[in-house]
Amino acid sequence: MISALRWLLRRLALAVLVVLGAATVAFAALHLAPGDPVRAVIGTLNPSQDLVDRVRVDLGLDQPLATQYGQLLGRLVTGDLGESYQLHRPVAEVIASEIGWTAQLAMASLVLALAPSVLLAVTTAGRRPALRRLSTVLELITASSPTFWIGTLLLAVFSFRLRLFPAAGGDGIEGLVLPAAAQAVGLIGIFTQVLRQSMERALDEPFALSARARGTGETALRLRHALRHALIPVVTLSGWITGALFSGAVVVETVFSRPGLGRTLVTAILGRDLPVVIGVVVVAAALFTLINLVVDLLYRVVDPRLREQAA
Amino acid sequence: MAGELVSVAGLHVEYRVGRTVVPAVRGVDLHLRPGECLAVVGESGSGKTAIAKALVGLTGPGSRVRADRLVVGGQDVNGLTDRGWRRVRGARVGLVLQDALTSLDPVRPVGAEIAEAVRNHRVVGRRAVAARVRQLLADAQVPQPELRARQYPHQLSGGLRQRALIAAAMAADPPVLVADEPTTALDVTVQARVLDLLAARKAEGTAVLLISHDLSVVARLADRVAVLHDGVVVETGDTAELLRAPTHPYTRRLLAATPTAHRRGARLAGPRTTPARVRSPRPTGVVAEVSGVSKVFRGPDRQPHRAVSDVSFTLSAGEILGVVGESGSGKSTLAHLLLGLLEPDSGRIGLFGRPWSGVPESRRRRGQVQWVQQDPLGSFDPRYRVSRLIEEAGADRARVHELLDQVGLDRTLADRHPATLSGGQRQRVAIARALAPSPEVIVCDEPVSALDVSVQAQILDLFTDIRADLGTAIVLISHDLGVVHHVADRVLVMRDGEVVESGEVTEVFAQPAHPYTRELIGALPRPQDAYAGQPEGVT
């Protein structure tokens, strides 16, 4: 119990460091990149020098970099993400209104990818050679197809031709199906390959022979024994992919004209909206560490051998 | 024949490897009646595991099984479909494999594994499954069955795990039990209890097919023995008869290779073939002194655990000192201390009167103390050739050839990679490497545990030759009392980090003073048990 608490505290302290580190990198990158946020904020082509100077003072961009960086860290530590230059709203509010869309999409994509992958892996791991070969080819194709292309294809077929789903926006389930499917297709290939490979390894183990010798059928053997072993690499992969689904959402969000974090980030970068960019980066970093924490906890759920070890 | 539970005639098992077909079993006949135990004994590659798998229809992909007659559990299973086999497996025949740590699913509770077999064959109603699992564990003499059923394999000791595995195999009450090396990974005292459990099942009428590389394990349980060599049964007969008067040369060779009490010190693998290279001057006197050495580790629960506790002994030149003990007795930690890989927490180790422990690495004379491990494959860089493996230890090309001669390996092997060598050849390379810097002491940690008995015999002979030629002192660490008794001069018996008894091997074995030593020796299966008429210790 004590060791579990100690482990959690250490992980949280590390998470804070990761978030501050991500903020630092974002800060440095934005100040190294060309383009002046002040001119972007004003927007007009030839603003007067007086206006530029006033806005610069307003935004605190007249201060030396070290001071700006110190102020940024000071605000972050108190949980203040600042105010958007462009939208004139608190960054926290902007992110809060967008993150739900992206989270919804990421979760839907993950579920849409995992369910068929498990089914495919259970059906083809170590048996049905013809189907297994066909599945392998399809996995390779889907895993190497770019998301925007699949998205466009889905739009062309299901929205424009069959008119089953809306082409853009759309609330609720209908609006979610196509973008989630577009992201899931590529993942199915990856998940199925990883699942099948580790399942086939588990099926070669002596415990699989023991289970067969008890009269356990091949499908039951895969569901009851092999799948659990195959879940360990899939949990690792899912953690990474969930993070990537948050940060990589911009592609589908653009193709399907959905609101979300990805588009907010791209708009903010183009508009030199420093607080929003840093805010999104900080939230993404926090999410990543949170997901990693969840992944570590899931390992313990899946594999009892890891439960007793102090981290 | 009527009344036979297993009746196999003309069994062939082949495996397809690439384009070639490798026969594993070539025309084997087996017969087994209720309450009878038949042992199939053979070395690695003899096809014994292929027989076990064929009897449960699980020879796997790429295999082909042919038989004139294949009756298992009283049912004709020749050419059965997988669906048909599923009703036979577990219900008519149970399978117990070696090492339950990998033979039980590590991520499922032990009880779930047993319940699976109960459910597969609908032995009892759904609500009674849990009670049945408890009963099966209790039948297999697992204490606290309720608690154990909820635990995972890694939380159980080796003996309990093996019993749980037997409980799972017996869950649907099959009339036949096939046990493939069921006690190989276990300590002797635990092995004895697991064999007793199998004997109890046999007494209740189960027919047991015992598959083993170890004639002494077999002697304790089997009524009849079939000796398997290259996929063919070369000799079969009554256990006592076969052990007393083996007729086939291979059986004789196997028996001669097994270290037994009355043949202590005799050559096990026939006359010497390696040239004698006598070292002069030979070392004399006390080589190493160990006084009051202790080593404490902290376990995962942060509790200090004394792995080695106040151990003292001296080692003289040309002496073979045996260290016996079961897993967890601290014998490997002692090896690491002797090798200077660990520093003792208290006590001193001296080499030729000079301190060996507590000196800086630069002042160690590493070449003087060498190491031979259980699995040389794991201690070799797989990309190195044999010559480089030995040169690494400080030998030039000529010396490599000399060393290969000395350990009885052909010089042409110098250009091979370790993975292409047999287990025995690899262990010889490990010994050649240990001999390269002309050490005064060689510490051998379980050097023959992974080897077949005939290969083990050759390696044990080699140790005797090295001691005779070079006067090197050898510390031989083993869980196998037979091995230690055969080659060692003196012995330390270790338990929980302490030396509970030490002395001349012949004295300790003839008149063990400590109860633990008596227990170890009593648990030791011996081929002569079968004809000494020792009763089965059924508990």
PDB file of C-alpha atoms in Angstrom, chain A residues 3 6 10 126 204-221 223-226 228-229 232 301-311, chain B residues 53 56 58 82 85-91 93-95 97-99 102-109 112-114 116-117 120-121 152 154-155 165 168-169 300 302:
ATOM      1  CA  SER A   3       4.865   1.405  -1.965  1.00  0.00           C
ATOM      2  CA  ARG A   6       5.091   6.190  -3.241  1.00  0.00           C
ATOM      3  CA  ARG A  10       6.761   9.690  -8.035  1.00  0.00           C
ATOM      4  CA  GLY A 126      -2.486 -20.066 -36.015  1.00  0.00           C
ATOM      5  CA  ASP A 204       3.152 -22.209 -28.726  1.00  0.00           C
ATOM      6  CA  GLU A 205       3.621 -22.097 -24.958  1.00  0.00           C
ATOM      7  CA  PRO A 206       3.317 -25.229 -22.805  1.00  0.00           C
ATOM      8  CA  PHE A 207       0.224 -23.856 -21.042  1.00  0.00           C
ATOM      9  CA  ALA A 208      -1.609 -23.837 -24.384  1.00  0.00           C
ATOM     10  CA  LEU A 209      -0.683 -27.510 -24.851  1.00  0.00           C
ATOM     11  CA  SER A 210      -1.959 -28.181 -21.321  1.00  0.00           C
ATOM     12  CA  ALA A 211      -5.245 -26.421 -22.049  1.00  0.00           C
ATOM     13  CA  ARG A 212      -5.713 -28.347 -25.298  1.00  0.00           C
ATOM     14  CA  ALA A 213      -4.981 -31.571 -23.458  1.00  0.00           C
ATOM     15  CA  ARG A 214      -7.870 -30.718 -21.129  1.00  0.00           C
ATOM     16  CA  GLY A 215     -10.209 -30.777 -24.107  1.00  0.00           C
ATOM     17  CA  THR A 216     -10.395 -27.020 -24.550  1.00  0.00           C
ATOM     18  CA  GLY A 217     -11.513 -26.013 -28.044  1.00  0.00           C
ATOM     19  CA  GLU A 218      -9.407 -23.838 -30.319  1.00  0.00           C
ATOM     20  CA  THR A 219     -11.613 -20.719 -30.086  1.00  0.00           C
ATOM     21  CA  ALA A 220     -11.993 -21.011 -26.316  1.00  0.00           C
ATOM     22  CA  LEU A 221      -8.230 -21.445 -26.063  1.00  0.00           C
ATOM     23  CA  LEU A 223     -10.338 -16.234 -25.992  1.00  0.00           C
ATOM     24  CA  ARG A 224      -9.540 -17.574 -22.540  1.00  0.00           C
ATOM     25  CA  HIS A 225      -5.756 -17.936 -22.702  1.00  0.00           C
ATOM     26  CA  ALA A 226      -3.992 -16.467 -25.717  1.00  0.00           C
ATOM     27  CA  ARG A 228      -4.976 -12.186 -22.421  1.00  0.00           C
ATOM     28  CA  HIS A 229      -1.302 -12.602 -23.285  1.00  0.00           C
ATOM     29  CA  ILE A 232      -0.110  -6.718 -23.059  1.00  0.00           C
ATOM     30  CA  VAL A 301      -4.851  -5.759 -14.375  1.00  0.00           C
ATOM     31  CA  VAL A 302      -3.880  -7.895 -17.379  1.00  0.00           C
ATOM     32  CA  ASP A 303      -0.791  -9.570 -15.894  1.00  0.00           C
ATOM     33  CA  PRO A 304      -1.030 -10.582 -12.230  1.00  0.00           C
ATOM     34  CA  ARG A 305       2.729 -11.183 -12.154  1.00  0.00           C
ATOM     35  CA  LEU A 306       3.304  -7.429 -12.283  1.00  0.00           C
ATOM     36  CA  ARG A 307       1.047  -6.704  -9.324  1.00  0.00           C
ATOM     37  CA  GLU A 308       3.478  -7.641  -6.596  1.00  0.00           C
ATOM     38  CA  GLN A 309       6.517  -5.896  -7.991  1.00  0.00           C
ATOM     39  CA  ALA A 310       7.261  -2.512  -6.524  1.00  0.00           C
ATOM     40  CA  ALA A 311       7.665  -0.128  -9.420  1.00  0.00           C
TER      41      ALA A 311
ATOM     42  CA  LYS B  53       1.728 -35.781 -27.655  1.00  0.00           C
ATOM     43  CA  VAL B  56      -3.480 -36.833 -26.741  1.00  0.00           C
ATOM     44  CA  LEU B  58      -1.528 -32.913 -30.140  1.00  0.00           C
ATOM     45  CA  ASP B  82     -10.094 -32.674 -33.774  1.00  0.00           C
ATOM     46  CA  TRP B  85     -10.220 -35.725 -29.899  1.00  0.00           C
ATOM     47  CA  ARG B  86     -11.594 -32.898 -27.779  1.00  0.00           C
ATOM     48  CA  ARG B  87     -13.991 -35.310 -26.082  1.00  0.00           C
ATOM     49  CA  VAL B  88     -11.110 -37.692 -25.397  1.00  0.00           C
ATOM     50  CA  ARG B  89      -8.607 -35.142 -24.074  1.00  0.00           C
ATOM     51  CA  GLY B  90      -9.077 -34.547 -20.383  1.00  0.00           C
ATOM     52  CA  ALA B  91     -11.964 -37.035 -20.151  1.00  0.00           C
ATOM     53  CA  VAL B  93      -6.613 -39.186 -20.949  1.00  0.00           C
ATOM     54  CA  GLY B  94      -4.950 -36.429 -18.900  1.00  0.00           C
ATOM     55  CA  LEU B  95      -1.594 -34.839 -19.674  1.00  0.00           C
ATOM     56  CA  LEU B  97       3.861 -31.569 -18.454  1.00  0.00           C
ATOM     57  CA  GLN B  98       7.178 -30.537 -16.983  1.00  0.00           C
ATOM     58  CA  ASP B  99       7.470 -27.258 -15.049  1.00  0.00           C
ATOM     59  CA  THR B 102       4.929 -22.471 -17.925  1.00  0.00           C
ATOM     60  CA  SER B 103       2.413 -25.310 -18.181  1.00  0.00           C
ATOM     61  CA  LEU B 104      -0.218 -23.412 -16.202  1.00  0.00           C
ATOM     62  CA  ASP B 105      -1.412 -20.162 -17.750  1.00  0.00           C
ATOM     63  CA  PRO B 106       0.580 -17.518 -15.802  1.00  0.00           C
ATOM     64  CA  VAL B 107      -2.141 -14.863 -16.030  1.00  0.00           C
ATOM     65  CA  ARG B 108      -5.012 -17.019 -14.747  1.00  0.00           C
ATOM     66  CA  PRO B 109      -5.672 -18.223 -11.199  1.00  0.00           C
ATOM     67  CA  ALA B 112      -9.599 -21.315 -13.208  1.00  0.00           C
ATOM     68  CA  GLU B 113      -7.330 -23.788 -14.980  1.00  0.00           C
ATOM     69  CA  ILE B 114      -8.812 -26.704 -13.068  1.00  0.00           C
ATOM     70  CA  GLU B 116     -11.758 -25.224 -17.242  1.00  0.00           C
ATOM     71  CA  ALA B 117     -11.230 -28.974 -17.385  1.00  0.00           C
ATOM     72  CA  ASN B 120     -15.105 -28.756 -20.683  1.00  0.00           C
ATOM     73  CA  HIS B 121     -16.437 -32.187 -19.848  1.00  0.00           C
ATOM     74  CA  TYR B 152      -1.609 -17.432  -9.592  1.00  0.00           C
ATOM     75  CA  HIS B 154       3.942 -17.661  -9.697  1.00  0.00           C
ATOM     76  CA  GLN B 155       2.606 -17.362  -6.149  1.00  0.00           C
ATOM     77  CA  LEU B 165      -1.253 -29.217 -12.690  1.00  0.00           C
ATOM     78  CA  ALA B 168      -6.161 -30.087 -13.568  1.00  0.00           C
ATOM     79  CA  ALA B 169      -5.205 -33.165 -15.574  1.00  0.00           C
ATOM     80  CA  PRO B 300      10.744  -7.301  -2.687  1.00  0.00           C
ATOM     81  CA  ARG B 302      12.256  -5.008   1.868  1.00  0.00           C
TER      82      ARG B 302
END
